[in-house]
């Protein structure tokens, strides 16, 4: 005879082995309820993470320009990286804000965010924060890992996730730091 209820709950190993959990579940170390949104974003985008982005972006830009100095046209905006001050933390924070806003305000191309032609769909805030060329240059050089520490594609130790693994690890660590999972987590 078939079991009338073939469905049963499966718990992850850390819950399955313990019938009682003696800890509070839910968020921990959170900003006050009336905090500004920046307080919540700073839980994930820490100063240390942003400093690492700035360091590695500047390193990659410097190495790119040095390696390609004979192949870069005189009209290339890459020369602007050397003319202007290198990327600083104070410039990286609004860069993240612009990228997050691009997820909310959808346009077909990056250039359209700086377009002045269609006033009903204009996004003047983007132009106030960066020139289009500066933003695209920062996006071009954006890096989190020093390429010298990444194994090449043909190497047995090659890891296709090496360039973004640090950010995934960082976000996972922050999730563990700021949230107590519930004992009653359903696994689908």
JSON list of C-alpha atoms in Angstrom, two decimals:
[
{"chain": "A", "resi": 1, "resn": "UNK", "atom": "CA", "xyz": [0.00, 0.00, 0.00]},
{"chain": "A", "resi": 2, "resn": "UNK", "atom": "CA", "xyz": [1.36, 3.45, -0.94]},
{"chain": "A", "resi": 3, "resn": "UNK", "atom": "CA", "xyz": [2.10, 5.91, 1.84]},
{"chain": "A", "resi": 4, "resn": "UNK", "atom": "CA", "xyz": [-0.84, 8.38, 1.99]},
{"chain": "A", "resi": 5, "resn": "UNK", "atom": "CA", "xyz": [1.56, 11.27, 2.77]},
{"chain": "A", "resi": 6, "resn": "UNK", "atom": "CA", "xyz": [4.85, 10.80, 0.87]},
{"chain": "A", "resi": 7, "resn": "UNK", "atom": "CA", "xyz": [6.03, 14.33, 1.75]},
{"chain": "A", "resi": 8, "resn": "UNK", "atom": "CA", "xyz": [8.16, 14.99, 4.80]},
{"chain": "A", "resi": 9, "resn": "UNK", "atom": "CA", "xyz": [10.27, 17.88, 6.03]},
{"chain": "A", "resi": 10, "resn": "UNK", "atom": "CA", "xyz": [14.04, 17.74, 5.49]},
{"chain": "A", "resi": 11, "resn": "UNK", "atom": "CA", "xyz": [16.24, 19.90, 7.68]},
{"chain": "A", "resi": 12, "resn": "UNK", "atom": "CA", "xyz": [19.76, 21.11, 6.85]},
{"chain": "A", "resi": 13, "resn": "UNK", "atom": "CA", "xyz": [22.50, 19.22, 8.75]},
{"chain": "A", "resi": 14, "resn": "UNK", "atom": "CA", "xyz": [23.08, 21.97, 11.29]},
{"chain": "A", "resi": 15, "resn": "UNK", "atom": "CA", "xyz": [19.39, 21.84, 12.33]},
{"chain": "A", "resi": 16, "resn": "UNK", "atom": "CA", "xyz": [18.77, 18.12, 11.81]},
{"chain": "A", "resi": 17, "resn": "UNK", "atom": "CA", "xyz": [21.27, 17.13, 14.51]},
{"chain": "A", "resi": 18, "resn": "UNK", "atom": "CA", "xyz": [19.79, 19.46, 17.14]},
{"chain": "A", "resi": 19, "resn": "UNK", "atom": "CA", "xyz": [16.19, 19.20, 18.18]},
{"chain": "A", "resi": 20, "resn": "UNK", "atom": "CA", "xyz": [16.30, 22.46, 20.13]},
{"chain": "A", "resi": 21, "resn": "UNK", "atom": "CA", "xyz": [17.88, 25.71, 19.12]},
{"chain": "A", "resi": 22, "resn": "UNK", "atom": "CA", "xyz": [18.55, 28.00, 22.08]},
{"chain": "A", "resi": 23, "resn": "UNK", "atom": "CA", "xyz": [19.18, 31.18, 20.15]},
{"chain": "A", "resi": 24, "resn": "UNK", "atom": "CA", "xyz": [17.13, 34.04, 18.88]},
{"chain": "A", "resi": 25, "resn": "UNK", "atom": "CA", "xyz": [16.19, 33.74, 15.23]},
{"chain": "A", "resi": 26, "resn": "UNK", "atom": "CA", "xyz": [16.06, 36.58, 12.70]},
{"chain": "A", "resi": 27, "resn": "UNK", "atom": "CA", "xyz": [18.19, 39.67, 12.09]},
{"chain": "A", "resi": 28, "resn": "UNK", "atom": "CA", "xyz": [20.89, 40.70, 14.54]},
{"chain": "A", "resi": 29, "resn": "UNK", "atom": "CA", "xyz": [23.13, 43.76, 14.84]},
{"chain": "A", "resi": 30, "resn": "UNK", "atom": "CA", "xyz": [20.76, 45.75, 12.65]},
{"chain": "A", "resi": 31, "resn": "UNK", "atom": "CA", "xyz": [20.42, 49.53, 12.43]},
{"chain": "A", "resi": 32, "resn": "UNK", "atom": "CA", "xyz": [17.52, 51.12, 14.27]},
{"chain": "A", "resi": 33, "resn": "UNK", "atom": "CA", "xyz": [14.14, 50.90, 12.50]},
{"chain": "A", "resi": 34, "resn": "UNK", "atom": "CA", "xyz": [14.13, 54.57, 11.50]},
{"chain": "A", "resi": 35, "resn": "UNK", "atom": "CA", "xyz": [17.66, 54.47, 10.06]},
{"chain": "A", "resi": 36, "resn": "UNK", "atom": "CA", "xyz": [18.40, 55.80, 6.60]},
{"chain": "A", "resi": 37, "resn": "UNK", "atom": "CA", "xyz": [18.84, 53.22, 3.78]},
{"chain": "A", "resi": 38, "resn": "UNK", "atom": "CA", "xyz": [22.60, 53.88, 3.71]},
{"chain": "A", "resi": 39, "resn": "UNK", "atom": "CA", "xyz": [22.89, 52.29, 7.16]},
{"chain": "A", "resi": 40, "resn": "UNK", "atom": "CA", "xyz": [21.55, 49.03, 5.75]},
{"chain": "A", "resi": 41, "resn": "UNK", "atom": "CA", "xyz": [23.72, 49.09, 2.64]},
{"chain": "A", "resi": 42, "resn": "UNK", "atom": "CA", "xyz": [26.80, 49.68, 4.80]},
{"chain": "A", "resi": 43, "resn": "UNK", "atom": "CA", "xyz": [26.11, 46.33, 6.50]},
{"chain": "A", "resi": 44, "resn": "UNK", "atom": "CA", "xyz": [27.03, 44.64, 3.22]},
{"chain": "A", "resi": 45, "resn": "UNK", "atom": "CA", "xyz": [29.18, 47.20, 1.37]},
{"chain": "A", "resi": 46, "resn": "UNK", "atom": "CA", "xyz": [31.67, 47.75, 4.16]},
{"chain": "A", "resi": 47, "resn": "UNK", "atom": "CA", "xyz": [34.47, 50.29, 4.02]},
{"chain": "A", "resi": 48, "resn": "UNK", "atom": "CA", "xyz": [36.98, 47.42, 3.90]},
{"chain": "A", "resi": 49, "resn": "UNK", "atom": "CA", "xyz": [35.29, 45.91, 0.84]},
{"chain": "A", "resi": 50, "resn": "UNK", "atom": "CA", "xyz": [35.14, 49.26, -0.93]},
{"chain": "A", "resi": 51, "resn": "UNK", "atom": "CA", "xyz": [38.79, 50.01, -0.09]},
{"chain": "A", "resi": 52, "resn": "UNK", "atom": "CA", "xyz": [39.73, 46.69, -1.65]},
{"chain": "A", "resi": 53, "resn": "UNK", "atom": "CA", "xyz": [37.78, 47.56, -4.81]},
{"chain": "A", "resi": 54, "resn": "UNK", "atom": "CA", "xyz": [39.56, 50.93, -4.98]},
{"chain": "A", "resi": 55, "resn": "UNK", "atom": "CA", "xyz": [43.01, 49.36, -4.45]},
{"chain": "A", "resi": 56, "resn": "UNK", "atom": "CA", "xyz": [42.53, 46.64, -7.06]},
{"chain": "A", "resi": 57, "resn": "UNK", "atom": "CA", "xyz": [40.81, 48.93, -9.58]},
{"chain": "A", "resi": 58, "resn": "UNK", "atom": "CA", "xyz": [43.73, 51.37, -9.40]},
{"chain": "A", "resi": 59, "resn": "UNK", "atom": "CA", "xyz": [46.23, 48.51, -9.65]},
{"chain": "A", "resi": 60, "resn": "UNK", "atom": "CA", "xyz": [44.47, 47.05, -12.70]},
{"chain": "A", "resi": 61, "resn": "UNK", "atom": "CA", "xyz": [44.22, 50.47, -14.41]},
{"chain": "A", "resi": 62, "resn": "UNK", "atom": "CA", "xyz": [47.91, 51.17, -13.79]},
{"chain": "A", "resi": 63, "resn": "UNK", "atom": "CA", "xyz": [48.93, 47.73, -15.11]},
{"chain": "A", "resi": 64, "resn": "UNK", "atom": "CA", "xyz": [46.59, 47.97, -18.10]},
{"chain": "A", "resi": 65, "resn": "UNK", "atom": "CA", "xyz": [47.98, 51.36, -19.12]},
{"chain": "A", "resi": 66, "resn": "UNK", "atom": "CA", "xyz": [51.58, 50.19, -18.65]},
{"chain": "A", "resi": 67, "resn": "UNK", "atom": "CA", "xyz": [51.04, 46.97, -20.65]},
{"chain": "A", "resi": 68, "resn": "UNK", "atom": "CA", "xyz": [49.15, 48.67, -23.48]},
{"chain": "A", "resi": 69, "resn": "UNK", "atom": "CA", "xyz": [50.89, 52.06, -23.64]},
{"chain": "A", "resi": 70, "resn": "UNK", "atom": "CA", "xyz": [52.01, 51.52, -27.25]},
{"chain": "A", "resi": 71, "resn": "UNK", "atom": "CA", "xyz": [48.58, 50.36, -28.43]},
{"chain": "A", "resi": 72, "resn": "UNK", "atom": "CA", "xyz": [46.39, 53.04, -26.85]},
{"chain": "A", "resi": 73, "resn": "UNK", "atom": "CA", "xyz": [45.29, 55.67, -29.33]},
{"chain": "A", "resi": 74, "resn": "UNK", "atom": "CA", "xyz": [45.93, 59.33, -28.53]},
{"chain": "A", "resi": 75, "resn": "UNK", "atom": "CA", "xyz": [42.17, 59.92, -28.47]},
{"chain": "A", "resi": 76, "resn": "UNK", "atom": "CA", "xyz": [41.44, 57.11, -26.00]},
{"chain": "A", "resi": 77, "resn": "UNK", "atom": "CA", "xyz": [39.76, 58.11, -22.74]},
{"chain": "A", "resi": 78, "resn": "UNK", "atom": "CA", "xyz": [42.19, 55.78, -20.96]},
{"chain": "A", "resi": 79, "resn": "UNK", "atom": "CA", "xyz": [44.58, 58.74, -20.91]},
{"chain": "A", "resi": 80, "resn": "UNK", "atom": "CA", "xyz": [42.06, 60.53, -18.67]},
{"chain": "A", "resi": 81, "resn": "UNK", "atom": "CA", "xyz": [42.82, 58.00, -15.91]},
{"chain": "A", "resi": 82, "resn": "UNK", "atom": "CA", "xyz": [46.36, 59.32, -15.66]},
{"chain": "A", "resi": 83, "resn": "UNK", "atom": "CA", "xyz": [45.36, 62.96, -16.05]},
{"chain": "A", "resi": 84, "resn": "UNK", "atom": "CA", "xyz": [42.78, 62.83, -13.28]},
{"chain": "A", "resi": 85, "resn": "UNK", "atom": "CA", "xyz": [43.36, 61.67, -9.75]},
{"chain": "A", "resi": 86, "resn": "UNK", "atom": "CA", "xyz": [43.22, 57.90, -9.46]},
{"chain": "A", "resi": 87, "resn": "UNK", "atom": "CA", "xyz": [40.07, 56.35, -8.03]},
{"chain": "A", "resi": 88, "resn": "UNK", "atom": "CA", "xyz": [39.46, 57.18, -4.36]},
{"chain": "A", "resi": 89, "resn": "UNK", "atom": "CA", "xyz": [37.02, 55.82, -1.81]},
{"chain": "A", "resi": 90, "resn": "UNK", "atom": "CA", "xyz": [35.02, 59.05, -1.90]},
{"chain": "A", "resi": 91, "resn": "UNK", "atom": "CA", "xyz": [34.41, 58.49, -5.63]},
{"chain": "A", "resi": 92, "resn": "UNK", "atom": "CA", "xyz": [33.76, 54.76, -5.35]},
{"chain": "A", "resi": 93, "resn": "UNK", "atom": "CA", "xyz": [30.76, 55.12, -3.03]},
{"chain": "A", "resi": 94, "resn": "UNK", "atom": "CA", "xyz": [28.71, 57.13, -5.56]},
{"chain": "A", "resi": 95, "resn": "UNK", "atom": "CA", "xyz": [29.89, 54.71, -8.28]},
{"chain": "A", "resi": 96, "resn": "UNK", "atom": "CA", "xyz": [28.14, 51.89, -6.38]},
{"chain": "A", "resi": 97, "resn": "UNK", "atom": "CA", "xyz": [25.06, 54.11, -5.98]},
{"chain": "A", "resi": 98, "resn": "UNK", "atom": "CA", "xyz": [24.94, 54.78, -9.72]},
{"chain": "A", "resi": 99, "resn": "UNK", "atom": "CA", "xyz": [25.20, 51.07, -10.51]},
{"chain": "A", "resi": 100, "resn": "UNK", "atom": "CA", "xyz": [22.43, 50.23, -8.03]},
{"chain": "A", "resi": 101, "resn": "UNK", "atom": "CA", "xyz": [20.23, 52.97, -9.51]},
{"chain": "A", "resi": 102, "resn": "UNK", "atom": "CA", "xyz": [20.84, 51.55, -12.98]},
{"chain": "A", "resi": 103, "resn": "UNK", "atom": "CA", "xyz": [19.13, 48.42, -11.70]},
{"chain": "A", "resi": 104, "resn": "UNK", "atom": "CA", "xyz": [16.09, 50.48, -10.76]},
{"chain": "A", "resi": 105, "resn": "UNK", "atom": "CA", "xyz": [16.03, 52.81, -13.78]},
{"chain": "A", "resi": 106, "resn": "UNK", "atom": "CA", "xyz": [16.26, 50.64, -16.88]},
{"chain": "A", "resi": 107, "resn": "UNK", "atom": "CA", "xyz": [17.74, 52.07, -20.08]},
{"chain": "A", "resi": 108, "resn": "UNK", "atom": "CA", "xyz": [18.99, 50.33, -23.22]},
{"chain": "A", "resi": 109, "resn": "UNK", "atom": "CA", "xyz": [22.61, 51.52, -22.99]},
{"chain": "A", "resi": 110, "resn": "UNK", "atom": "CA", "xyz": [24.89, 53.11, -20.42]},
{"chain": "A", "resi": 111, "resn": "UNK", "atom": "CA", "xyz": [25.14, 56.26, -22.53]},
{"chain": "A", "resi": 112, "resn": "UNK", "atom": "CA", "xyz": [21.39, 56.82, -22.23]},
{"chain": "A", "resi": 113, "resn": "UNK", "atom": "CA", "xyz": [21.75, 57.56, -18.51]},
{"chain": "A", "resi": 114, "resn": "UNK", "atom": "CA", "xyz": [23.71, 60.69, -19.50]},
{"chain": "A", "resi": 115, "resn": "UNK", "atom": "CA", "xyz": [21.46, 61.57, -22.46]},
{"chain": "A", "resi": 116, "resn": "UNK", "atom": "CA", "xyz": [19.81, 65.01, -22.29]},
{"chain": "A", "resi": 117, "resn": "UNK", "atom": "CA", "xyz": [17.55, 64.63, -25.36]},
{"chain": "A", "resi": 118, "resn": "UNK", "atom": "CA", "xyz": [14.46, 63.02, -23.81]},
{"chain": "A", "resi": 119, "resn": "UNK", "atom": "CA", "xyz": [13.59, 65.27, -20.88]},
{"chain": "A", "resi": 120, "resn": "UNK", "atom": "CA", "xyz": [10.71, 63.05, -19.67]},
{"chain": "A", "resi": 121, "resn": "UNK", "atom": "CA", "xyz": [13.13, 60.14, -19.26]},
{"chain": "A", "resi": 122, "resn": "UNK", "atom": "CA", "xyz": [16.19, 62.16, -18.32]},
{"chain": "A", "resi": 123, "resn": "UNK", "atom": "CA", "xyz": [18.31, 61.12, -15.36]},
{"chain": "A", "resi": 124, "resn": "UNK", "atom": "CA", "xyz": [20.15, 64.33, -14.45]},
{"chain": "A", "resi": 125, "resn": "UNK", "atom": "CA", "xyz": [21.39, 62.88, -11.17]},
{"chain": "A", "resi": 126, "resn": "UNK", "atom": "CA", "xyz": [23.77, 60.61, -13.08]},
{"chain": "A", "resi": 127, "resn": "UNK", "atom": "CA", "xyz": [25.32, 63.61, -14.86]},
{"chain": "A", "resi": 128, "resn": "UNK", "atom": "CA", "xyz": [25.75, 65.43, -11.55]},
{"chain": "A", "resi": 129, "resn": "UNK", "atom": "CA", "xyz": [27.69, 62.54, -10.02]},
{"chain": "A", "resi": 130, "resn": "UNK", "atom": "CA", "xyz": [30.01, 61.61, -12.92]},
{"chain": "A", "resi": 131, "resn": "UNK", "atom": "CA", "xyz": [30.69, 62.40, -16.52]},
{"chain": "A", "resi": 132, "resn": "UNK", "atom": "CA", "xyz": [29.76, 59.48, -18.74]},
{"chain": "A", "resi": 133, "resn": "UNK", "atom": "CA", "xyz": [33.41, 58.99, -19.73]},
{"chain": "A", "resi": 134, "resn": "UNK", "atom": "CA", "xyz": [34.61, 58.85, -16.11]},
{"chain": "A", "resi": 135, "resn": "UNK", "atom": "CA", "xyz": [31.91, 56.36, -15.18]},
{"chain": "A", "resi": 136, "resn": "UNK", "atom": "CA", "xyz": [32.70, 54.13, -18.16]},
{"chain": "A", "resi": 137, "resn": "UNK", "atom": "CA", "xyz": [36.39, 54.29, -17.36]},
{"chain": "A", "resi": 138, "resn": "UNK", "atom": "CA", "xyz": [35.76, 53.24, -13.76]},
{"chain": "A", "resi": 139, "resn": "UNK", "atom": "CA", "xyz": [33.56, 50.42, -15.03]},
{"chain": "A", "resi": 140, "resn": "UNK", "atom": "CA", "xyz": [36.27, 49.34, -17.49]},
{"chain": "A", "resi": 141, "resn": "UNK", "atom": "CA", "xyz": [38.91, 49.06, -14.77]},
{"chain": "A", "resi": 142, "resn": "UNK", "atom": "CA", "xyz": [36.68, 47.76, -11.95]},
{"chain": "A", "resi": 143, "resn": "UNK", "atom": "CA", "xyz": [38.51, 44.96, -10.18]},
{"chain": "A", "resi": 144, "resn": "UNK", "atom": "CA", "xyz": [38.42, 43.14, -6.85]},
{"chain": "A", "resi": 145, "resn": "UNK", "atom": "CA", "xyz": [41.33, 40.73, -7.23]},
{"chain": "A", "resi": 146, "resn": "UNK", "atom": "CA", "xyz": [44.94, 41.20, -8.25]},
{"chain": "A", "resi": 147, "resn": "UNK", "atom": "CA", "xyz": [45.26, 39.35, -11.56]},
{"chain": "A", "resi": 148, "resn": "UNK", "atom": "CA", "xyz": [48.78, 38.24, -10.63]},
{"chain": "A", "resi": 149, "resn": "UNK", "atom": "CA", "xyz": [47.22, 35.92, -8.03]},
{"chain": "A", "resi": 150, "resn": "UNK", "atom": "CA", "xyz": [44.83, 34.22, -10.44]},
{"chain": "A", "resi": 151, "resn": "UNK", "atom": "CA", "xyz": [45.87, 31.06, -12.22]},
{"chain": "A", "resi": 152, "resn": "UNK", "atom": "CA", "xyz": [45.67, 31.25, -16.04]},
{"chain": "A", "resi": 153, "resn": "UNK", "atom": "CA", "xyz": [42.95, 29.38, -17.93]},
{"chain": "A", "resi": 154, "resn": "UNK", "atom": "CA", "xyz": [45.22, 26.55, -19.03]},
{"chain": "A", "resi": 155, "resn": "UNK", "atom": "CA", "xyz": [46.51, 25.92, -15.48]},
{"chain": "A", "resi": 156, "resn": "UNK", "atom": "CA", "xyz": [45.27, 22.90, -13.48]},
{"chain": "A", "resi": 157, "resn": "UNK", "atom": "CA", "xyz": [44.59, 25.26, -10.56]},
{"chain": "A", "resi": 158, "resn": "UNK", "atom": "CA", "xyz": [42.45, 27.60, -12.69]},
{"chain": "A", "resi": 159, "resn": "UNK", "atom": "CA", "xyz": [39.28, 28.71, -10.92]},
{"chain": "A", "resi": 160, "resn": "UNK", "atom": "CA", "xyz": [36.67, 30.37, -13.16]},
{"chain": "A", "resi": 161, "resn": "UNK", "atom": "CA", "xyz": [35.14, 32.06, -10.11]},
{"chain": "A", "resi": 162, "resn": "UNK", "atom": "CA", "xyz": [38.39, 33.58, -8.84]},
{"chain": "A", "resi": 163, "resn": "UNK", "atom": "CA", "xyz": [37.59, 37.12, -9.96]},
{"chain": "A", "resi": 164, "resn": "UNK", "atom": "CA", "xyz": [34.28, 37.34, -8.14]},
{"chain": "A", "resi": 165, "resn": "UNK", "atom": "CA", "xyz": [34.68, 34.72, -5.38]},
{"chain": "A", "resi": 166, "resn": "UNK", "atom": "CA", "xyz": [35.89, 37.29, -2.81]},
{"chain": "A", "resi": 167, "resn": "UNK", "atom": "CA", "xyz": [32.66, 39.26, -3.08]},
{"chain": "A", "resi": 168, "resn": "UNK", "atom": "CA", "xyz": [30.51, 36.12, -2.78]},
{"chain": "A", "resi": 169, "resn": "UNK", "atom": "CA", "xyz": [32.54, 35.05, 0.27]},
{"chain": "A", "resi": 170, "resn": "UNK", "atom": "CA", "xyz": [32.20, 38.55, 1.74]},
{"chain": "A", "resi": 171, "resn": "UNK", "atom": "CA", "xyz": [28.41, 38.62, 1.26]},
{"chain": "A", "resi": 172, "resn": "UNK", "atom": "CA", "xyz": [28.06, 35.10, 2.72]},
{"chain": "A", "resi": 173, "resn": "UNK", "atom": "CA", "xyz": [30.08, 36.12, 5.77]},
{"chain": "A", "resi": 174, "resn": "UNK", "atom": "CA", "xyz": [27.96, 39.26, 6.23]},
{"chain": "A", "resi": 175, "resn": "UNK", "atom": "CA", "xyz": [24.76, 37.22, 5.94]},
{"chain": "A", "resi": 176, "resn": "UNK", "atom": "CA", "xyz": [26.00, 34.91, 8.72]},
{"chain": "A", "resi": 177, "resn": "UNK", "atom": "CA", "xyz": [27.00, 37.91, 10.82]},
{"chain": "A", "resi": 178, "resn": "UNK", "atom": "CA", "xyz": [23.64, 39.67, 10.54]},
{"chain": "A", "resi": 179, "resn": "UNK", "atom": "CA", "xyz": [21.10, 36.87, 10.52]},
{"chain": "A", "resi": 180, "resn": "UNK", "atom": "CA", "xyz": [20.25, 33.91, 12.77]},
{"chain": "A", "resi": 181, "resn": "UNK", "atom": "CA", "xyz": [18.52, 31.29, 10.64]},
{"chain": "A", "resi": 182, "resn": "UNK", "atom": "CA", "xyz": [15.27, 29.82, 11.93]},
{"chain": "A", "resi": 183, "resn": "UNK", "atom": "CA", "xyz": [15.08, 26.20, 13.05]},
{"chain": "A", "resi": 184, "resn": "UNK", "atom": "CA", "xyz": [12.04, 25.75, 10.83]},
{"chain": "A", "resi": 185, "resn": "UNK", "atom": "CA", "xyz": [13.65, 26.39, 7.47]},
{"chain": "A", "resi": 186, "resn": "UNK", "atom": "CA", "xyz": [11.80, 24.58, 4.70]},
{"chain": "A", "resi": 187, "resn": "UNK", "atom": "CA", "xyz": [13.98, 22.99, 2.05]},
{"chain": "A", "resi": 188, "resn": "UNK", "atom": "CA", "xyz": [12.32, 22.75, -1.34]}
]
